[in-house]
JSON list of C-alpha atoms and ligand atoms in Angstrom, two decimals:
[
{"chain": "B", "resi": 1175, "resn": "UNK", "atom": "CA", "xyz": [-7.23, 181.86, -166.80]},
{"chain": "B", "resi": 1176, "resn": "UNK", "atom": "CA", "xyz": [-7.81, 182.62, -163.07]},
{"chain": "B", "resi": 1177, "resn": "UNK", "atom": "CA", "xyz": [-4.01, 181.70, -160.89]},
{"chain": "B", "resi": 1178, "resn": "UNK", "atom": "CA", "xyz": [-4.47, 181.48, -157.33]},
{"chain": "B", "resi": 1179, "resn": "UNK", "atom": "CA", "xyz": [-3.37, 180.01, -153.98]},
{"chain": "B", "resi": 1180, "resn": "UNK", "atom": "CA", "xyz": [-4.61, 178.80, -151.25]},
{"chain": "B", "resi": 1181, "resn": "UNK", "atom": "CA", "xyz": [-2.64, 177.94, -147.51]},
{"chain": "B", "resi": 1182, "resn": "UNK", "atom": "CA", "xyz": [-5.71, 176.65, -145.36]},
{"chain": "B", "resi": 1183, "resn": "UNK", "atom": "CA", "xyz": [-3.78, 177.04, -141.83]},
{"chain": "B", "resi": 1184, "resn": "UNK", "atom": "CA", "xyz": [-6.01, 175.56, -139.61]},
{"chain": "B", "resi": 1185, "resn": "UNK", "atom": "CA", "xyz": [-9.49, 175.95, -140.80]},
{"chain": "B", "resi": 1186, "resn": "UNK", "atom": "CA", "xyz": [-10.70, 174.99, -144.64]},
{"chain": "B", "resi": 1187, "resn": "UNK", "atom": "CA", "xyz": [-10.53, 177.28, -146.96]},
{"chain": "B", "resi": 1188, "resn": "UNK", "atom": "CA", "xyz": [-13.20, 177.48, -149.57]},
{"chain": "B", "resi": 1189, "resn": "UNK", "atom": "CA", "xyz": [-12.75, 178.69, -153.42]},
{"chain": "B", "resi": 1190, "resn": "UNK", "atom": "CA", "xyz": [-13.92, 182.01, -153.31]},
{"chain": "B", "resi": 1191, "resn": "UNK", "atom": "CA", "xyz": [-16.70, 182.63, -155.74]},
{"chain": "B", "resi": 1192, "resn": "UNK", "atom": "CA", "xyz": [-15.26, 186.12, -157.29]},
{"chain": "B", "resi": 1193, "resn": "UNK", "atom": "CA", "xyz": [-18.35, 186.86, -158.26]},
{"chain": "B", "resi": 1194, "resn": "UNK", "atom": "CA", "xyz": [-17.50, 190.61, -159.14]},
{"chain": "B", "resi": 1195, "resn": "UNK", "atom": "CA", "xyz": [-14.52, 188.92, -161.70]},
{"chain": "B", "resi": 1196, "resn": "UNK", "atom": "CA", "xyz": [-16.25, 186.01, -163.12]},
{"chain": "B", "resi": 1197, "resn": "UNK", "atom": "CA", "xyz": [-19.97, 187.26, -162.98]},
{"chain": "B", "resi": 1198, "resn": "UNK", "atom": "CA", "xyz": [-21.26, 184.01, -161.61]},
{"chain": "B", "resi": 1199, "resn": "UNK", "atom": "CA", "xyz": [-22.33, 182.56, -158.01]},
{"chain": "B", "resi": 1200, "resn": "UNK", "atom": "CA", "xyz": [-19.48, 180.12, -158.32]},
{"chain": "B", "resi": 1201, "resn": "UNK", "atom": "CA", "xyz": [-16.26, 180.03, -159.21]},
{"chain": "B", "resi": 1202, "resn": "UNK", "atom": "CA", "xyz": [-16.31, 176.68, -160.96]},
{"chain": "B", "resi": 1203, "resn": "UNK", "atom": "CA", "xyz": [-20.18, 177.57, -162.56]},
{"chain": "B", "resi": 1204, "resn": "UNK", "atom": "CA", "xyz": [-18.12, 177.67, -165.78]},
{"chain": "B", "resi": 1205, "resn": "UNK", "atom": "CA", "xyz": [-14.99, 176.59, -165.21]},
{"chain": "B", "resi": 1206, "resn": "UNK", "atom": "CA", "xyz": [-13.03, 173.91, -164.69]},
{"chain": "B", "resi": 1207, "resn": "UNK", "atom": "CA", "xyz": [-9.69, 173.44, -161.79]},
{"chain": "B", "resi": 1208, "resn": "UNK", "atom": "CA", "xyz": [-6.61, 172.26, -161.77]},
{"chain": "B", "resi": 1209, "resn": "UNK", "atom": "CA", "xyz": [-4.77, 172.13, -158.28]},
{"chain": "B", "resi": 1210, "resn": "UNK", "atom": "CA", "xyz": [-0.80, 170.94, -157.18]},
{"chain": "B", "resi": 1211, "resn": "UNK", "atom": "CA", "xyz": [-0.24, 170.94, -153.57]},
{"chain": "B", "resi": 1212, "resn": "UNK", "atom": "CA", "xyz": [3.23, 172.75, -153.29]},
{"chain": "B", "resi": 1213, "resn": "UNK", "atom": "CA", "xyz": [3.31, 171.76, -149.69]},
{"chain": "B", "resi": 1214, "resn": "UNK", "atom": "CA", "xyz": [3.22, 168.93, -146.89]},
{"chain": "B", "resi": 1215, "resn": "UNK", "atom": "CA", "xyz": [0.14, 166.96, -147.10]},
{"chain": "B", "resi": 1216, "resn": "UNK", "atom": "CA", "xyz": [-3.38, 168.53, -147.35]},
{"chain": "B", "resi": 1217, "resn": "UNK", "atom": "CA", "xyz": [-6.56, 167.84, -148.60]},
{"chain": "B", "resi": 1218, "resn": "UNK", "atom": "CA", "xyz": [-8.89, 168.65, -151.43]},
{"chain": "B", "resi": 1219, "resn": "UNK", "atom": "CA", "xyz": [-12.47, 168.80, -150.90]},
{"chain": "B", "resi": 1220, "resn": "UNK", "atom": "CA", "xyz": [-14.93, 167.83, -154.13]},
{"chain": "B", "resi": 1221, "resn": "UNK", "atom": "CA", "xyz": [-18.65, 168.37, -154.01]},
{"chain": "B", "resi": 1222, "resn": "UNK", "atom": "CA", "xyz": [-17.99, 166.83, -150.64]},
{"chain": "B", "resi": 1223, "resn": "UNK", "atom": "CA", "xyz": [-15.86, 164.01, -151.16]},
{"chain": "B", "resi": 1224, "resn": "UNK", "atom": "CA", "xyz": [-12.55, 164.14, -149.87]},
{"chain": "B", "resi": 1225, "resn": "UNK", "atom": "CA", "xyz": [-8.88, 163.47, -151.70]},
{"chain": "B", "resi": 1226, "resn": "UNK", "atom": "CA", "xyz": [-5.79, 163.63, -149.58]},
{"chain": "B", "resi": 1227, "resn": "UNK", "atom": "CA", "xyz": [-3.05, 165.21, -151.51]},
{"chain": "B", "resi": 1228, "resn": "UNK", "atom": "CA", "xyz": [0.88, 164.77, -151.15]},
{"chain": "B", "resi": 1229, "resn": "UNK", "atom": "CA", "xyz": [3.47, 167.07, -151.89]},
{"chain": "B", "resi": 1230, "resn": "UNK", "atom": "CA", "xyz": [3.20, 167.91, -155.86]},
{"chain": "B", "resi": 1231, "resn": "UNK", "atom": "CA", "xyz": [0.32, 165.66, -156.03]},
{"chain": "B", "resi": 1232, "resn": "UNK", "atom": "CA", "xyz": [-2.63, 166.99, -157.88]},
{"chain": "B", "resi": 1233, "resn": "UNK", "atom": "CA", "xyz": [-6.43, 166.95, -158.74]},
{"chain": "B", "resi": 1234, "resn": "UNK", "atom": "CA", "xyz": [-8.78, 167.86, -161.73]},
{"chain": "B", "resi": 1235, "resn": "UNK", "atom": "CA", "xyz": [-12.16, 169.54, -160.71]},
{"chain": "B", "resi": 1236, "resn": "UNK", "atom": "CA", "xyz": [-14.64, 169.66, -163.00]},
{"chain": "B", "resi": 1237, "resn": "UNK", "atom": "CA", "xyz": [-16.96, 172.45, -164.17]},
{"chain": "B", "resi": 1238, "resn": "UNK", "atom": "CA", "xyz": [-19.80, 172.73, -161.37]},
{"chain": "B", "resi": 1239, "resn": "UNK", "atom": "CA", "xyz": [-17.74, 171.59, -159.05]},
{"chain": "B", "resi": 1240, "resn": "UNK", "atom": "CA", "xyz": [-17.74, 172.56, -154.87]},
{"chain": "B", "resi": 1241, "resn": "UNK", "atom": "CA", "xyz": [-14.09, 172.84, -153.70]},
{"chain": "B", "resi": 1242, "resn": "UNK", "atom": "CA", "xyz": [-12.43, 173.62, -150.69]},
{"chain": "B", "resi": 1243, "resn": "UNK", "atom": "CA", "xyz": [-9.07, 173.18, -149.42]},
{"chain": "B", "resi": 1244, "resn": "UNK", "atom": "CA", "xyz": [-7.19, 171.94, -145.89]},
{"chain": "B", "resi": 1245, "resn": "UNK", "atom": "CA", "xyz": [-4.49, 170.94, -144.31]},
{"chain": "B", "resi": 1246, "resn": "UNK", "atom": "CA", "xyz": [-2.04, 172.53, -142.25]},
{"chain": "B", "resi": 1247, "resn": "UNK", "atom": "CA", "xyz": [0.93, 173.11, -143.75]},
{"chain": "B", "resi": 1248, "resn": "UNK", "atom": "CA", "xyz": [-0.56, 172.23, -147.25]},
{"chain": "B", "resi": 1249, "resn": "UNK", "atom": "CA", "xyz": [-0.04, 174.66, -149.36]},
{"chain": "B", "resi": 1250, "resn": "UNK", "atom": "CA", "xyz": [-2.07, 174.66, -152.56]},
{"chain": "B", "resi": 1251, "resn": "UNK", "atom": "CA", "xyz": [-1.38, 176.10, -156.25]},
{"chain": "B", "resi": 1252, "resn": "UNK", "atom": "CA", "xyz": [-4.20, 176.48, -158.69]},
{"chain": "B", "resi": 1253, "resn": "UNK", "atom": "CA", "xyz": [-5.52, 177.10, -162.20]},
{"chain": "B", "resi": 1254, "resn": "UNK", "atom": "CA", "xyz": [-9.28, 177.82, -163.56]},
{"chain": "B", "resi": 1255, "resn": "UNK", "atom": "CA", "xyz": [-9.94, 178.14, -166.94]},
{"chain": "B", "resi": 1256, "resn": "UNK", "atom": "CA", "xyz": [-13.57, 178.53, -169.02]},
{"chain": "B", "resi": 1257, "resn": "UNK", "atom": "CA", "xyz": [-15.08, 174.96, -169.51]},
{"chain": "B", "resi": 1258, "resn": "UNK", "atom": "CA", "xyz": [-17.57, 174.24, -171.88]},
{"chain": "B", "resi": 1259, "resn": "UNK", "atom": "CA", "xyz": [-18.28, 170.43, -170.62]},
{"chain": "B", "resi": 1260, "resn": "UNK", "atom": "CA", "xyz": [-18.45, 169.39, -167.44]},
{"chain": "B", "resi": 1261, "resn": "UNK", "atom": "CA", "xyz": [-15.86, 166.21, -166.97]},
{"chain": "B", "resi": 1262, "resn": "UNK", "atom": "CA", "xyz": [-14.99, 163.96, -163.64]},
{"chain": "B", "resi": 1263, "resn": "UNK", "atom": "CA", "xyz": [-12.74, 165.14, -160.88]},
{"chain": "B", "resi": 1264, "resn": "UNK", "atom": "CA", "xyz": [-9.66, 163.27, -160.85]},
{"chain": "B", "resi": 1265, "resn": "UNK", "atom": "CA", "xyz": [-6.98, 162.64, -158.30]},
{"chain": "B", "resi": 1266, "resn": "UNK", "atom": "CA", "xyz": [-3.84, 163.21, -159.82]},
{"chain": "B", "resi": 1267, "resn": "UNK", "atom": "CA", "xyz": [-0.76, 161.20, -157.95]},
{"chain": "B", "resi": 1268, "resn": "UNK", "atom": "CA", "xyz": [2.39, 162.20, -158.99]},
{"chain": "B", "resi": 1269, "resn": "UNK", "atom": "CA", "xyz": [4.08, 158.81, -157.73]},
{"chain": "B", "resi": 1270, "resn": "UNK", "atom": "CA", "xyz": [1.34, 157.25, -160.49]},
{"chain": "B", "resi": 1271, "resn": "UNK", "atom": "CA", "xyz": [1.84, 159.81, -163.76]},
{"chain": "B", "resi": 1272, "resn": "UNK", "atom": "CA", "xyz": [4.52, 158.15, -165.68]},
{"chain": "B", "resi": 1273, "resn": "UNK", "atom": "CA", "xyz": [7.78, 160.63, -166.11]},
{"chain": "B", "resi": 1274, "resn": "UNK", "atom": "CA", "xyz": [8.93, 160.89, -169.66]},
{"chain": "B", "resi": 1275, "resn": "UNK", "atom": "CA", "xyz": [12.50, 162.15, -169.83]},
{"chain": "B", "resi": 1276, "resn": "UNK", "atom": "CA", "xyz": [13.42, 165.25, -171.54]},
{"chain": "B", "resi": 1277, "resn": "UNK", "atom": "CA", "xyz": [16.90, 166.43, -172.10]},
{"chain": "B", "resi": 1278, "resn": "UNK", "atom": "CA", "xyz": [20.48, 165.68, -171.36]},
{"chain": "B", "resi": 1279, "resn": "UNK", "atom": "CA", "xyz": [23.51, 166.10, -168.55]},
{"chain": "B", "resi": 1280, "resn": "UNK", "atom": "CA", "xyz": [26.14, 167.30, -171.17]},
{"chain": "B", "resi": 1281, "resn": "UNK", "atom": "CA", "xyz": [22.74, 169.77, -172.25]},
{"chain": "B", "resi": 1282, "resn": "UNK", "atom": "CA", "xyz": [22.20, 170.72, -168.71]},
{"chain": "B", "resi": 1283, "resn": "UNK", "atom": "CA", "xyz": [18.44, 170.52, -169.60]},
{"chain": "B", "resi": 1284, "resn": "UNK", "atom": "CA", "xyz": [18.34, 166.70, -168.34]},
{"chain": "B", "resi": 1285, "resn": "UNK", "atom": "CA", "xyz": [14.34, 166.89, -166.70]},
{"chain": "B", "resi": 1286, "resn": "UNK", "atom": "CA", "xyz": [11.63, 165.06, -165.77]},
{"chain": "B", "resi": 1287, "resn": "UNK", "atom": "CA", "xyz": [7.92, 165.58, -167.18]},
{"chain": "B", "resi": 1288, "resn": "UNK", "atom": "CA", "xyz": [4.97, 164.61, -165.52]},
{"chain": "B", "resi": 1289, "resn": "UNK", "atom": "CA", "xyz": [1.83, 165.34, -167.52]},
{"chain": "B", "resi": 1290, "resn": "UNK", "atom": "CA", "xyz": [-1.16, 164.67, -165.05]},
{"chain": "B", "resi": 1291, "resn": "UNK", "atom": "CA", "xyz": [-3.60, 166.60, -167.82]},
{"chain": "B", "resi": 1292, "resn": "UNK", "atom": "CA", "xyz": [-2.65, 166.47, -171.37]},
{"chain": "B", "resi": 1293, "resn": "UNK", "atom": "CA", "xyz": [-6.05, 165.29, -173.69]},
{"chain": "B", "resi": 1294, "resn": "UNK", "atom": "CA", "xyz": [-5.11, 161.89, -172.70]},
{"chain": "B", "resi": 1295, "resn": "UNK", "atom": "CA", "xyz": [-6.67, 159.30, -169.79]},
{"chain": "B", "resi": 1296, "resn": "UNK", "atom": "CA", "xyz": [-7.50, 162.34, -167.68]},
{"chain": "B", "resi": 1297, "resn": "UNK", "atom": "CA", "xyz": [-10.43, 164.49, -169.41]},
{"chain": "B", "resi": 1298, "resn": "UNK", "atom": "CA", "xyz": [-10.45, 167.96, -169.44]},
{"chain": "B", "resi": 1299, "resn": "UNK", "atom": "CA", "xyz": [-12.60, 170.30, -171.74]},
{"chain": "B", "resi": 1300, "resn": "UNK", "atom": "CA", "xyz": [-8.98, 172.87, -171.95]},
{"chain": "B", "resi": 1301, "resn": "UNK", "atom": "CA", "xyz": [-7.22, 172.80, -169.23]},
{"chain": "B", "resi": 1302, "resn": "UNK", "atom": "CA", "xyz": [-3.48, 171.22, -169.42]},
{"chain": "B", "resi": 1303, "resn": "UNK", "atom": "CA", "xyz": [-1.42, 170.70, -166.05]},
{"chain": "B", "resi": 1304, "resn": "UNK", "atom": "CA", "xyz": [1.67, 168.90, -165.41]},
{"chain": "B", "resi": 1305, "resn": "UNK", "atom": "CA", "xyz": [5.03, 168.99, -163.10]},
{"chain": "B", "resi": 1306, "resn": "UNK", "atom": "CA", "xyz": [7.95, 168.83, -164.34]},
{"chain": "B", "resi": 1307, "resn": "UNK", "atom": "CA", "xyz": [11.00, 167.92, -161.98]},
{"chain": "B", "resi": 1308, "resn": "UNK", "atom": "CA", "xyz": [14.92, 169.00, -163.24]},
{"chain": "B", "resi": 1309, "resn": "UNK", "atom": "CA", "xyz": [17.33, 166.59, -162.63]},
{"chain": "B", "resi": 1310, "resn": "UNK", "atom": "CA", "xyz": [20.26, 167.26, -160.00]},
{"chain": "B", "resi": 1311, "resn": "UNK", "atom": "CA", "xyz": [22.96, 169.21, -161.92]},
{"chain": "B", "resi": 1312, "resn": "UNK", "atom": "CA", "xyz": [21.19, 170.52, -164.88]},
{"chain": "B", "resi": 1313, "resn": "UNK", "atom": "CA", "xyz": [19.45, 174.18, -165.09]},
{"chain": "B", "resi": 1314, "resn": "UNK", "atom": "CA", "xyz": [17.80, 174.38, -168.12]},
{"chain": "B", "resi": 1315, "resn": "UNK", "atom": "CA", "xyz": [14.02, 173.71, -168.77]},
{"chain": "B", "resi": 1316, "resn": "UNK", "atom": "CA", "xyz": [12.14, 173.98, -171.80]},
{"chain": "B", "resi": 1317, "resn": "UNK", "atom": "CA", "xyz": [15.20, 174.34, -174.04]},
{"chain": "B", "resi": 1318, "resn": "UNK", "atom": "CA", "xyz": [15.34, 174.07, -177.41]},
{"chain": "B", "resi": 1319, "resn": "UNK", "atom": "CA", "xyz": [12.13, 176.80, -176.53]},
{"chain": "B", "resi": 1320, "resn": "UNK", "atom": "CA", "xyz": [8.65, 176.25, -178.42]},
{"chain": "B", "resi": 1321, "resn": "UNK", "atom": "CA", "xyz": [5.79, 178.63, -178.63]},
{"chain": "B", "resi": 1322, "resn": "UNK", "atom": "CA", "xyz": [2.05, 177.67, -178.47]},
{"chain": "B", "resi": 1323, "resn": "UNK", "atom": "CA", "xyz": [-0.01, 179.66, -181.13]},
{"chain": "B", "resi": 1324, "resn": "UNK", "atom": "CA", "xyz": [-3.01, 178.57, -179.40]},
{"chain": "B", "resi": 1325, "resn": "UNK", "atom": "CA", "xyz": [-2.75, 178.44, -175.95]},
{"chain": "B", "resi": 1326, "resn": "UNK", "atom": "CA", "xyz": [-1.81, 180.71, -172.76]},
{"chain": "B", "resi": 1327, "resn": "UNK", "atom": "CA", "xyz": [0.93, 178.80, -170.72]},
{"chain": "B", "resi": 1328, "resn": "UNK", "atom": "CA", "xyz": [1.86, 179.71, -167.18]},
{"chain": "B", "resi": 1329, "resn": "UNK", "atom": "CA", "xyz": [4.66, 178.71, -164.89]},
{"chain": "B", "resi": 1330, "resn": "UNK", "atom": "CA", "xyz": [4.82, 178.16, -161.20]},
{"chain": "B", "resi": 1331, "resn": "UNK", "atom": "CA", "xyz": [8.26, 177.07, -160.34]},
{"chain": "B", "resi": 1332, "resn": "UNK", "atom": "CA", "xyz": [9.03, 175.45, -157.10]},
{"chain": "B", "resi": 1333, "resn": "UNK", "atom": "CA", "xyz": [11.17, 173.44, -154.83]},
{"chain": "B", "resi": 1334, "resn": "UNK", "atom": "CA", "xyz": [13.39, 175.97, -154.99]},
{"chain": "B", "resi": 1335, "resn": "UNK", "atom": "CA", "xyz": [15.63, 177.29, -152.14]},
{"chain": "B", "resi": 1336, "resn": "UNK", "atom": "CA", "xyz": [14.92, 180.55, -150.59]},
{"chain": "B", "resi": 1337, "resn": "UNK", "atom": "CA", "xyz": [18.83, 181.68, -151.76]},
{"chain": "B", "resi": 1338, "resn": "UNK", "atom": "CA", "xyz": [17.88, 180.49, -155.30]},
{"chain": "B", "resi": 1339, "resn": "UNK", "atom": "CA", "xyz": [16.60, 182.10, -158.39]},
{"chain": "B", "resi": 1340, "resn": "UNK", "atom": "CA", "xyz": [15.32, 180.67, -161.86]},
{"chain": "B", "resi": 1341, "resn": "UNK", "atom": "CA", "xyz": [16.27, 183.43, -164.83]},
{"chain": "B", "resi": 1342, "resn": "UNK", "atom": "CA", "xyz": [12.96, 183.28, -166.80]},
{"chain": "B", "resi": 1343, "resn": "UNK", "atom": "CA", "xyz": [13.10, 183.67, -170.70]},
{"chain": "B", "resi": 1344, "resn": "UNK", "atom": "CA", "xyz": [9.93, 185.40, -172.40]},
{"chain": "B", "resi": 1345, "resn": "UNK", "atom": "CA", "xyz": [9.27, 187.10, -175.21]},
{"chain": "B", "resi": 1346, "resn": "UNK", "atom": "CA", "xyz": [9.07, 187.09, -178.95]},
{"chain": "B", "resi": 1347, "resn": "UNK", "atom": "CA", "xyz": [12.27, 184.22, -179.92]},
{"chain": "B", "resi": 1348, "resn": "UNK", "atom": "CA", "xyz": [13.84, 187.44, -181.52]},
{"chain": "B", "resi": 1349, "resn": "UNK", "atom": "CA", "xyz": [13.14, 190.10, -178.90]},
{"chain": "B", "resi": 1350, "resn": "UNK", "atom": "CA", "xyz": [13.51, 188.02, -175.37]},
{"chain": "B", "resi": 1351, "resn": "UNK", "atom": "CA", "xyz": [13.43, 189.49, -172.42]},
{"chain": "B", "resi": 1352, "resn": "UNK", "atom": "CA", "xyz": [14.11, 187.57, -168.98]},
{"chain": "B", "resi": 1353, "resn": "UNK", "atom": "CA", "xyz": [12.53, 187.62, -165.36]},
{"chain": "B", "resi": 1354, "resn": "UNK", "atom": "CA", "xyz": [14.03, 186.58, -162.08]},
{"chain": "B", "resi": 1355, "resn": "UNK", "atom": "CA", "xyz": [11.67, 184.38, -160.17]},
{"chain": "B", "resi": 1356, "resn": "UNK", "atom": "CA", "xyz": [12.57, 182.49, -156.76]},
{"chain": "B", "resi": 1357, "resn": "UNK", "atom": "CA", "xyz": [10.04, 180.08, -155.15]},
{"chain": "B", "resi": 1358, "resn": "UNK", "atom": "CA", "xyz": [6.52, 179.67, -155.61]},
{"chain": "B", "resi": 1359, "resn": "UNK", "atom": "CA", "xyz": [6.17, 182.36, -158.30]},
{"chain": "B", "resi": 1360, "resn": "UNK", "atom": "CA", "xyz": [4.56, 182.05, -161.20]},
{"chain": "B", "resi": 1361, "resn": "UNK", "atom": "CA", "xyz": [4.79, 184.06, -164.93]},
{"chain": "B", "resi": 1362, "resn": "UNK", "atom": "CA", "xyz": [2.23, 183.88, -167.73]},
{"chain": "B", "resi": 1363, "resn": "UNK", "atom": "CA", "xyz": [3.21, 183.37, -171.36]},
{"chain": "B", "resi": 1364, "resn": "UNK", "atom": "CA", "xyz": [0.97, 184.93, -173.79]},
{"chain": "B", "resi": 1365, "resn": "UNK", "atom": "CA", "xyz": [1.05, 182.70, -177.06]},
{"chain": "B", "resi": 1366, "resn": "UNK", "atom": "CA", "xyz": [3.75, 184.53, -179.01]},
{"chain": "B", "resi": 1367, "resn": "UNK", "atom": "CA", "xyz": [6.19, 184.57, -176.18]},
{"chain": "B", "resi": 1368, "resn": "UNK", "atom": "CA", "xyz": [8.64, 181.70, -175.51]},
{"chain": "B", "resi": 1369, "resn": "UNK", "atom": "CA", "xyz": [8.91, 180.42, -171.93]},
{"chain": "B", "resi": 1370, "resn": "UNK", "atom": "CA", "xyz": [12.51, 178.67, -170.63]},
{"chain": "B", "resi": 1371, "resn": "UNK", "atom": "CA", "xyz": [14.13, 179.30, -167.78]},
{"chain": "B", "resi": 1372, "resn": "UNK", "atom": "CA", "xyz": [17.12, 177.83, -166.19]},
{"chain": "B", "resi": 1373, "resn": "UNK", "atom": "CA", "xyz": [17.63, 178.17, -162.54]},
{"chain": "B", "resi": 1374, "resn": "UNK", "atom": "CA", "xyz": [21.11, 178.49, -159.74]},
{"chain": "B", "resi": 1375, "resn": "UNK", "atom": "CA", "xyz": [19.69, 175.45, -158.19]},
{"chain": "B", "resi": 1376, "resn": "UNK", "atom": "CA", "xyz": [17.69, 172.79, -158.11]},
{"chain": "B", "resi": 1377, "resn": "UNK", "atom": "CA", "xyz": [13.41, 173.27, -159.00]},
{"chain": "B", "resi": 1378, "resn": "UNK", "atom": "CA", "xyz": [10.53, 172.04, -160.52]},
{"chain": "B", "resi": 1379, "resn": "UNK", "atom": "CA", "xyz": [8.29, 174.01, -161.79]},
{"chain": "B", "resi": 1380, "resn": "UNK", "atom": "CA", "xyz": [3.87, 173.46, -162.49]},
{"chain": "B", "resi": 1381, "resn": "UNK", "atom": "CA", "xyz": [2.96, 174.23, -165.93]},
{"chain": "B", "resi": 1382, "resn": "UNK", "atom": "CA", "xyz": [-1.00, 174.79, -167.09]},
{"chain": "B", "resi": 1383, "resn": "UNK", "atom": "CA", "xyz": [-2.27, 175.56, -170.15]},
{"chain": "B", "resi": 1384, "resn": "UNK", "atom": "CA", "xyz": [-5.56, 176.46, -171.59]},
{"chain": "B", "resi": 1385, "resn": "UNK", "atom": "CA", "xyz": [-7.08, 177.84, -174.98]},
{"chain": "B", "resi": 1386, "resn": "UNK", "atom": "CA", "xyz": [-8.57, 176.25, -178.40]},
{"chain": "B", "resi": 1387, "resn": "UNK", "atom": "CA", "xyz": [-7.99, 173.09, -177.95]},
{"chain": "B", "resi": 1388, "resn": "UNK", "atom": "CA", "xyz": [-6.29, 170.55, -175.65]},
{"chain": "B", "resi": 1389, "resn": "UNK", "atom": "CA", "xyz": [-3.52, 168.61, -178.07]},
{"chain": "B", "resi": 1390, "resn": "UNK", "atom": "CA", "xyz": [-0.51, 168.48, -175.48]},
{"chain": "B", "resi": 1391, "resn": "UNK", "atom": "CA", "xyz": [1.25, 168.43, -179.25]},
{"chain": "B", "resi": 1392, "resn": "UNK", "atom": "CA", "xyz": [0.05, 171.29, -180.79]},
{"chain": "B", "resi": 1393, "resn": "UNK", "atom": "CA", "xyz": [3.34, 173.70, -180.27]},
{"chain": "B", "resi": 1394, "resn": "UNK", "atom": "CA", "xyz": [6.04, 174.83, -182.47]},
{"chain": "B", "resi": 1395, "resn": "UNK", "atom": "CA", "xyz": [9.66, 174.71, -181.80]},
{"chain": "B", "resi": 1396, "resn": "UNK", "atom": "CA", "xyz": [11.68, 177.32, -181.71]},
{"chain": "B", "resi": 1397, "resn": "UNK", "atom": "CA", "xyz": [15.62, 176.79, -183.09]},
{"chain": "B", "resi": 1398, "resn": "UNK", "atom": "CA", "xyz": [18.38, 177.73, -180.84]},
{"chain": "B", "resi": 1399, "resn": "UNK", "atom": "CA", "xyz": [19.63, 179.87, -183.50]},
{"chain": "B", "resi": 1400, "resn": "UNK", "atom": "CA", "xyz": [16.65, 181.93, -183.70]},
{"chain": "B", "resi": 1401, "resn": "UNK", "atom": "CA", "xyz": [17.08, 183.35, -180.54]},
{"chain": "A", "resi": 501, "resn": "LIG", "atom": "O1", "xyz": [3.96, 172.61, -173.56]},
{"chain": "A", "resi": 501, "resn": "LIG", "atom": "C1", "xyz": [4.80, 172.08, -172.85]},
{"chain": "A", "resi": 501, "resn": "LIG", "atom": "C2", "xyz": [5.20, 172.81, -171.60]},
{"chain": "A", "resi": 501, "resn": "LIG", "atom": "O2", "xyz": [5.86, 173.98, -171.97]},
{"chain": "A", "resi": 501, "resn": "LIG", "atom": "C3", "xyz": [6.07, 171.93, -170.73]},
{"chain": "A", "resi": 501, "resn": "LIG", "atom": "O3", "xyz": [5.54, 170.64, -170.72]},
{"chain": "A", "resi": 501, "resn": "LIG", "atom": "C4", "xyz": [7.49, 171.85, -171.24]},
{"chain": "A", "resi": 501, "resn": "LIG", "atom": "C5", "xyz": [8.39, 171.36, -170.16]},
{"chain": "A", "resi": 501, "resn": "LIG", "atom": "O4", "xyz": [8.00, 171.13, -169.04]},
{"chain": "A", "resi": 501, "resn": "LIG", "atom": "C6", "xyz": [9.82, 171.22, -170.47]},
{"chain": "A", "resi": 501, "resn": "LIG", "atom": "O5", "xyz": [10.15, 171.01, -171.64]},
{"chain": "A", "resi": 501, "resn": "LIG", "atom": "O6", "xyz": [10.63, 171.34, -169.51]}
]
């Protein structure tokens, strides 16, 4: 998986090709995009055709695809993994991906998920990408943990004050280990390592996923206890 970002400023700024990484002319010969704009309003450009994004809004590229990026004080996050079909690109609108609550108040793990890629209504040949949003007053995501035997999961957490941190839990669920994060950075979880955080204010963070399949399902919980 290829994590990047991109802050246009005042010209656009195209997806560089990487040629000397990826071994292709184009970064998107084999692979397929998802983007989040983490922030004020900015646009994606597709093989030419233009999608205005808003802040955490988001877009599916698919393999083949020409993208560049503008706006600004847009601010874009993104994620590229190996495609092996080539499916539609897709404006992604948070205001229009229906939440599904997670979590409680008395947990402190009440949250928000928006999954804008998830083997569902949006194709994708691996990729997975989704926002989730925790609600005012709790600090915990991801928790009771899970582990994905299958898949490489990375986090981008955001909307998060510069004075803020998120304590980032990773690791085997017997042999944890934590990172401190603040805003707009992101930590990869191999698929034996658990991935929770729980932050000293308020944040969302971006999750994407890609490996063998694309079953937003296939994951195993972890127990509490096993920690
Ligand atoms: O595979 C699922 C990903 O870890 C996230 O969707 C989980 C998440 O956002 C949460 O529970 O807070």
């Amino acid at each position: 998986m290829v994590v990047g970002g991109a802050v246009p400023g005042t010209a656009e700024l195209g997806l560089p090709a990487w040629a000397e990484v990826l071994g292709t002319e184009a970064h998107l010969e084999r692979r397929e995009l998802g983007v989040i704009n983490v922030g004020a309003a900015g646009h994606v450009v597709v093989d030419g055709e233009k999608f205005e994004l808003e802040h955490l809004d988001g877009l599916f590229a698919g393999r083949g695809s020409e993208v560049s990026f503008g706006g600004t004080d847009a601010a874009f996050y993104f994620v590229s993994a190996p495609a092996h079909a080539t499916y539609p690109t897709r404006l992604l609108s948070h205001s229009e991906v229906e939440p599904v609550a997670l979590g409680s108040a008395e947990a402190a793990n009440e949250r928000n998920l928006f999954r804008y890629v998830w083997g569902q209504d949006v194709e994708s040949s691996v990729l997975q990408l989704g926002v989730t949003v925790v609600a005012g007053g709790s600090v915990w995501n991801t928790f009771p943990p899970h582990l994905h035997a299958r898949r490489t999961e990375i986090y981008c957490y955001v909307d998060l004050d510069e004075q803020d941190r998120v304590f980032h839990f990773m690791g085997e669920p017997g042999a944890t280990r934590h990172l401190v994060l603040k805003n707009r950075e992101a930590v990869i979880s191999p698929p034996w390592s658990i991935h929770a955080g729980s932050g000293t204010g308020s944040y969302a963070f971006i999750w994407a996923m890609a490996g063998e399949n694309n079953a937003y399902t296939d994951l195993s919980p972890v127990a509490v206890e096993d920690l």
